[in-house]
CSV table of C-alpha atoms in Angstrom, one decimal:
chain,number,residue,atom,x,y,z
A,1344,UNK,CA,34.6,49.8,-85.5
A,1345,UNK,CA,36.5,47.6,-88.0
A,1346,UNK,CA,36.1,44.1,-88.3
A,1347,UNK,CA,39.0,43.0,-86.2
A,1348,UNK,CA,38.0,45.0,-83.2
A,1349,UNK,CA,34.5,43.7,-83.6
A,1350,UNK,CA,36.1,40.3,-83.6
A,1351,UNK,CA,38.1,40.9,-80.4
A,1352,UNK,CA,35.2,42.3,-78.6
A,1353,UNK,CA,33.1,39.5,-79.7
A,1354,UNK,CA,35.7,37.0,-78.2
A,1355,UNK,CA,35.9,38.8,-74.9
A,1356,UNK,CA,32.2,38.9,-74.6
A,1357,UNK,CA,32.3,35.1,-75.2
A,1358,UNK,CA,35.0,34.5,-72.8
A,1359,UNK,CA,33.4,36.5,-70.2
A,1360,UNK,CA,30.1,34.6,-70.7
A,1361,UNK,CA,32.0,31.3,-70.4
A,1362,UNK,CA,33.6,32.6,-67.2
A,1363,UNK,CA,30.3,33.7,-66.0
A,1364,UNK,CA,28.8,30.4,-66.8
A,1365,UNK,CA,31.5,28.5,-65.1
A,1366,UNK,CA,31.2,30.8,-62.0
A,1367,UNK,CA,27.3,30.2,-62.0
A,1368,UNK,CA,27.9,26.5,-62.5
A,1369,UNK,CA,30.3,26.2,-59.7
A,1370,UNK,CA,28.2,28.4,-57.3
A,1371,UNK,CA,25.2,26.1,-58.2
A,1372,UNK,CA,27.4,22.9,-57.6
A,1373,UNK,CA,28.6,24.3,-54.5
A,1374,UNK,CA,25.0,25.0,-53.3
A,1375,UNK,CA,24.0,21.4,-54.3
A,1376,UNK,CA,27.0,20.0,-52.3
A,1377,UNK,CA,26.0,21.9,-49.4
A,1378,UNK,CA,22.6,20.7,-49.6
A,1379,UNK,CA,23.7,17.2,-50.2
A,1380,UNK,CA,26.1,17.4,-47.1
A,1381,UNK,CA,23.4,18.7,-44.9
A,1382,UNK,CA,21.1,15.9,-46.2
A,1383,UNK,CA,23.8,13.5,-45.3
A,1384,UNK,CA,24.2,14.9,-41.8
A,1385,UNK,CA,20.6,15.0,-41.3
A,1386,UNK,CA,20.5,11.2,-42.1
A,1387,UNK,CA,23.2,10.6,-39.9
A,1388,UNK,CA,22.0,12.4,-37.2
A,1389,UNK,CA,18.7,10.5,-37.6
A,1390,UNK,CA,20.7,7.4,-37.7
A,1391,UNK,CA,22.5,8.3,-34.2
A,1392,UNK,CA,19.2,9.0,-32.6
A,1393,UNK,CA,17.6,5.8,-33.7
A,1394,UNK,CA,20.7,4.0,-32.9
A,1395,UNK,CA,20.5,5.8,-29.3
A,1396,UNK,CA,16.8,4.8,-28.8
A,1397,UNK,CA,17.6,1.3,-29.8
A,1398,UNK,CA,20.2,1.1,-27.3
A,1399,UNK,CA,18.2,2.6,-24.6
A,1400,UNK,CA,15.5,0.0,-25.5
A,1401,UNK,CA,17.8,-2.8,-25.4
A,1402,UNK,CA,19.5,-1.5,-22.1
A,1403,UNK,CA,15.9,-1.2,-20.6
A,1404,UNK,CA,15.0,-4.8,-21.4
A,1405,UNK,CA,18.5,-5.8,-19.8
A,1406,UNK,CA,18.0,-3.9,-16.6
A,1407,UNK,CA,14.2,-5.0,-16.3
A,1408,UNK,CA,15.5,-8.7,-16.7
A,1409,UNK,CA,18.2,-8.2,-14.1
A,1410,UNK,CA,15.7,-6.5,-11.5
A,1411,UNK,CA,13.4,-9.3,-12.0
A,1412,UNK,CA,16.2,-11.9,-11.2
A,1413,UNK,CA,17.1,-9.7,-8.2
A,1414,UNK,CA,13.5,-9.6,-6.8
A,1415,UNK,CA,13.2,-13.4,-7.2
A,1416,UNK,CA,16.3,-13.8,-5.3
A,1417,UNK,CA,15.1,-11.4,-2.6
A,1418,UNK,CA,11.8,-13.3,-2.2
A,1419,UNK,CA,13.7,-16.5,-2.0
A,1420,UNK,CA,16.0,-15.2,0.8
A,1421,UNK,CA,13.2,-14.1,2.6
A,1422,UNK,CA,11.7,-17.6,2.5
A,1423,UNK,CA,14.7,-18.8,4.3
A,1424,UNK,CA,14.6,-16.1,7.0
A,1425,UNK,CA,11.2,-17.0,7.7
A,1426,UNK,CA,11.9,-20.5,8.1
A,1427,UNK,CA,14.9,-19.6,10.4
A,1428,UNK,CA,12.6,-17.6,12.5
A,1429,UNK,CA,10.3,-20.6,12.9
A,1430,UNK,CA,13.4,-22.7,13.7
A,1431,UNK,CA,12.3,-25.2,10.8
A,1432,UNK,CA,15.9,-25.9,9.9
A,1433,UNK,CA,15.4,-28.6,7.1
A,1434,UNK,CA,12.9,-26.1,5.4
A,1435,UNK,CA,15.5,-23.5,5.7
A,1436,UNK,CA,18.3,-25.5,4.0
A,1437,UNK,CA,16.1,-26.5,1.2
A,1438,UNK,CA,15.1,-23.0,0.6
A,1439,UNK,CA,18.7,-21.8,0.9
A,1440,UNK,CA,19.7,-24.2,-1.9
A,1441,UNK,CA,16.7,-22.4,-4.1
A,1442,UNK,CA,18.3,-19.1,-3.0
A,1443,UNK,CA,21.8,-19.9,-4.2
A,1444,UNK,CA,20.1,-21.0,-7.7
A,1445,UNK,CA,18.2,-17.5,-7.8
A,1446,UNK,CA,21.7,-15.7,-7.0
A,1447,UNK,CA,23.1,-17.6,-9.8
A,1448,UNK,CA,20.3,-16.3,-12.0
A,1449,UNK,CA,20.9,-12.7,-11.1
A,1450,UNK,CA,24.5,-13.3,-11.7
A,1451,UNK,CA,23.8,-14.3,-15.2
A,1452,UNK,CA,21.4,-11.4,-16.1
A,1453,UNK,CA,24.2,-9.0,-14.5
A,1454,UNK,CA,26.8,-10.2,-17.3
A,1455,UNK,CA,24.4,-8.8,-19.8
A,1456,UNK,CA,24.5,-5.5,-18.1
A,1457,UNK,CA,28.5,-5.7,-18.2
A,1458,UNK,CA,28.2,-6.0,-21.9
A,1459,UNK,CA,25.6,-3.4,-22.5
A,1460,UNK,CA,26.8,-0.8,-20.2
A,1461,UNK,CA,27.0,2.2,-19.5
A,1462,UNK,CA,29.8,2.1,-16.7
A,1463,UNK,CA,27.5,4.0,-14.2
A,1464,UNK,CA,24.9,1.2,-14.4
A,1465,UNK,CA,27.6,-1.7,-14.4
A,1466,UNK,CA,29.0,-0.1,-11.2
A,1467,UNK,CA,25.4,0.2,-9.6
A,1468,UNK,CA,24.8,-3.5,-10.5
A,1469,UNK,CA,28.1,-4.4,-9.3
A,1470,UNK,CA,27.1,-3.2,-5.8
A,1471,UNK,CA,23.8,-4.9,-5.9
A,1472,UNK,CA,25.7,-8.1,-6.7
A,1473,UNK,CA,27.8,-7.5,-3.6
A,1474,UNK,CA,24.6,-7.3,-1.5
A,1475,UNK,CA,23.3,-10.6,-3.0
A,1476,UNK,CA,26.7,-12.3,-2.1
A,1477,UNK,CA,26.5,-10.8,1.5
A,1478,UNK,CA,23.0,-12.0,1.9
A,1479,UNK,CA,23.8,-15.6,0.9
A,1480,UNK,CA,26.9,-15.5,3.3
A,1481,UNK,CA,24.7,-14.3,6.2
A,1482,UNK,CA,21.9,-16.9,5.7
A,1483,UNK,CA,24.6,-19.6,5.7
A,1484,UNK,CA,26.0,-18.3,8.6
A,1485,UNK,CA,22.5,-17.9,10.4
A,1486,UNK,CA,21.6,-21.6,9.5
A,1487,UNK,CA,24.9,-22.9,11.0
A,1488,UNK,CA,24.3,-20.4,14.0
A,1489,UNK,CA,20.5,-21.9,14.4
A,1490,UNK,CA,22.0,-25.7,14.5
A,1491,UNK,CA,24.7,-24.5,16.8
A,1492,UNK,CA,22.1,-22.8,19.1
A,1493,UNK,CA,20.1,-26.0,19.0
A,1494,UNK,CA,23.0,-28.0,20.1
A,1495,UNK,CA,23.6,-25.4,23.1
A,1496,UNK,CA,20.1,-25.7,24.1
A,1497,UNK,CA,19.9,-29.6,24.0
A,1498,UNK,CA,23.2,-29.6,26.0
A,1499,UNK,CA,21.7,-27.0,28.5
A,1500,UNK,CA,18.6,-29.0,29.2
A,1501,UNK,CA,21.0,-32.3,30.0
A,1502,UNK,CA,23.0,-29.8,32.2
A,1503,UNK,CA,20.0,-28.7,34.1
A,1504,UNK,CA,18.9,-32.2,34.6
A,1505,UNK,CA,22.3,-33.3,35.8
A,1506,UNK,CA,23.6,-30.5,37.6
A,1507,UNK,CA,21.7,-29.3,40.8
A,1508,UNK,CA,23.3,-26.0,41.4
A,1509,UNK,CA,22.8,-22.9,38.8
A,1510,UNK,CA,26.2,-21.7,39.7
A,1511,UNK,CA,27.7,-24.8,38.1
A,1512,UNK,CA,26.1,-24.7,34.8
A,1513,UNK,CA,28.4,-23.3,32.3
A,1514,UNK,CA,26.2,-23.9,29.3
A,1515,UNK,CA,23.5,-22.0,30.9
A,1516,UNK,CA,25.9,-19.2,31.5
A,1517,UNK,CA,26.8,-19.3,27.8
A,1518,UNK,CA,23.2,-18.8,26.6
A,1519,UNK,CA,22.7,-16.0,29.1
A,1520,UNK,CA,25.7,-14.2,27.5
A,1521,UNK,CA,24.4,-14.7,24.1
A,1522,UNK,CA,21.1,-13.2,25.1
A,1523,UNK,CA,22.8,-10.1,26.7
A,1524,UNK,CA,25.0,-9.9,23.3
A,1525,UNK,CA,21.8,-10.1,21.3
A,1526,UNK,CA,20.4,-7.2,23.1
A,1527,UNK,CA,23.1,-4.9,22.7
A,1528,UNK,CA,23.1,-2.2,19.7
A,1529,UNK,CA,25.3,-2.7,16.8
A,1530,UNK,CA,27.0,0.6,17.7
A,1531,UNK,CA,27.9,-0.4,20.9
A,1532,UNK,CA,31.8,-0.2,21.1
A,1533,UNK,CA,31.9,-3.2,23.7
A,1534,UNK,CA,29.9,-5.3,21.5
A,1535,UNK,CA,33.0,-6.8,19.4
A,1536,UNK,CA,35.0,-7.4,22.4
A,1537,UNK,CA,32.1,-9.1,24.4
A,1538,UNK,CA,31.4,-11.4,21.5
A,1539,UNK,CA,35.3,-12.3,21.2
A,1540,UNK,CA,35.3,-13.3,24.8
A,1541,UNK,CA,32.2,-15.2,24.6
A,1542,UNK,CA,33.6,-17.1,21.4
A,1543,UNK,CA,36.5,-18.2,23.3
A,1544,UNK,CA,34.3,-19.5,26.2
A,1545,UNK,CA,32.2,-21.5,23.7
A,1546,UNK,CA,35.0,-23.1,22.0
A,1547,UNK,CA,36.5,-24.1,25.4
A,1548,UNK,CA,33.6,-25.7,26.3
A,1549,UNK,CA,34.1,-28.3,23.4
A,1550,UNK,CA,30.4,-28.2,22.4
A,1551,UNK,CA,31.0,-26.5,19.1
A,1552,UNK,CA,33.9,-26.2,16.7
A,1553,UNK,CA,35.7,-23.0,16.1
A,1554,UNK,CA,33.9,-22.6,12.7
A,1555,UNK,CA,30.4,-23.5,14.1
A,1556,UNK,CA,31.0,-20.9,17.1
A,1557,UNK,CA,32.1,-18.1,14.8
A,1558,UNK,CA,28.9,-18.4,12.7
A,1559,UNK,CA,26.9,-18.3,15.9
A,1560,UNK,CA,28.5,-15.1,17.2
A,1561,UNK,CA,28.5,-13.6,13.6
A,1562,UNK,CA,24.8,-14.1,13.2
A,1563,UNK,CA,24.2,-12.5,16.8
A,1564,UNK,CA,26.5,-9.6,16.4
A,1565,UNK,CA,24.7,-9.0,12.9
A,1566,UNK,CA,21.2,-9.1,14.5
A,1567,UNK,CA,19.4,-5.8,15.2
A,1568,UNK,CA,18.4,-4.9,18.6
A,1569,UNK,CA,14.5,-4.3,19.1
A,1570,UNK,CA,15.0,-0.7,18.9
A,1571,UNK,CA,17.0,-0.7,15.8
A,1572,UNK,CA,14.9,-3.0,14.3
A,1573,UNK,CA,11.9,-0.4,14.8
A,1574,UNK,CA,14.0,2.5,13.4
A,1575,UNK,CA,14.5,0.4,10.2
A,1576,UNK,CA,11.1,-0.4,9.3
A,1577,UNK,CA,9.4,-1.1,6.8
A,1578,UNK,CA,12.5,-2.8,5.4
A,1579,UNK,CA,14.0,-4.1,8.6
A,1580,UNK,CA,17.2,-6.2,8.2
A,1581,UNK,CA,16.8,-5.8,4.3
A,1582,UNK,CA,17.2,-2.0,4.6
A,1583,UNK,CA,20.8,-2.0,3.0
A,1584,UNK,CA,19.5,-4.3,0.1
A,1585,UNK,CA,16.7,-2.0,-0.7
A,1586,UNK,CA,19.0,1.2,-0.5
A,1587,UNK,CA,21.4,-0.4,-3.1
A,1588,UNK,CA,18.3,-1.8,-5.4
A,1589,UNK,CA,17.2,1.9,-5.2
A,1590,UNK,CA,20.3,3.3,-6.2
A,1591,UNK,CA,20.4,1.1,-9.3
A,1592,UNK,CA,16.8,2.0,-10.3
A,1593,UNK,CA,17.4,5.8,-9.9
A,1594,UNK,CA,20.5,5.5,-12.0
A,1595,UNK,CA,18.7,3.5,-14.9
A,1596,UNK,CA,15.8,5.7,-15.0
A,1597,UNK,CA,18.2,8.7,-15.1
A,1598,UNK,CA,20.0,7.2,-18.0
A,1599,UNK,CA,16.6,6.3,-19.8
A,1600,UNK,CA,15.7,10.2,-19.3
A,1601,UNK,CA,18.8,11.1,-21.2
A,1602,UNK,CA,20.7,12.5,-18.3
A,1603,UNK,CA,24.4,12.1,-18.4
């Protein structure tokens, strides 16, 4: 082999070596890049997991705070109901003010849920807030109804002293009709019509305003008959409130467990 051929061959070998070196370097760089990408993705995944765990912790604390406020409201509302049952209206009035304050505390706690989410829990909390509002309204109506009933009873006592015949005692007839309304089951189709007719009768007597008569009839139509009250044990009149609260708790527990 002459010197020229040898030089060409040496150059070709050198070029091939450089090419192989470049290929190896690129392959090595590619492997290193893939390792780096995998490491970055692992860090990102860990960050997402940590963030998700942090979010669950924050949400859990918000939900626990809200449930605490809801339970304080429920206890306070129960105190109002007890005073109404005992016909202690001044104490019921004071307790109702406290219950309104507790409802505002629950509302403030619910606003945090609106910010933290998720939407499923927000909607469950919204339903629970609705139950709180309904409870406040029912207690207000019940207090007005108790005052109205006391006025009717006092008028009935005067009527009994002044009117000798039972047949000519319209207030006594109204009280009797109220007892009949209270005894009717809530599913009785005639209950609403009976209450409307009784409302007109009460208003016509001039003893109560239309709003007070309305509160009285609303309360009596909302009350459970004895058979219904027994069916709804142990939560009684608070059964719906308990059901909505349970829905919230179950949804929150499902989210913490990682369910969609």
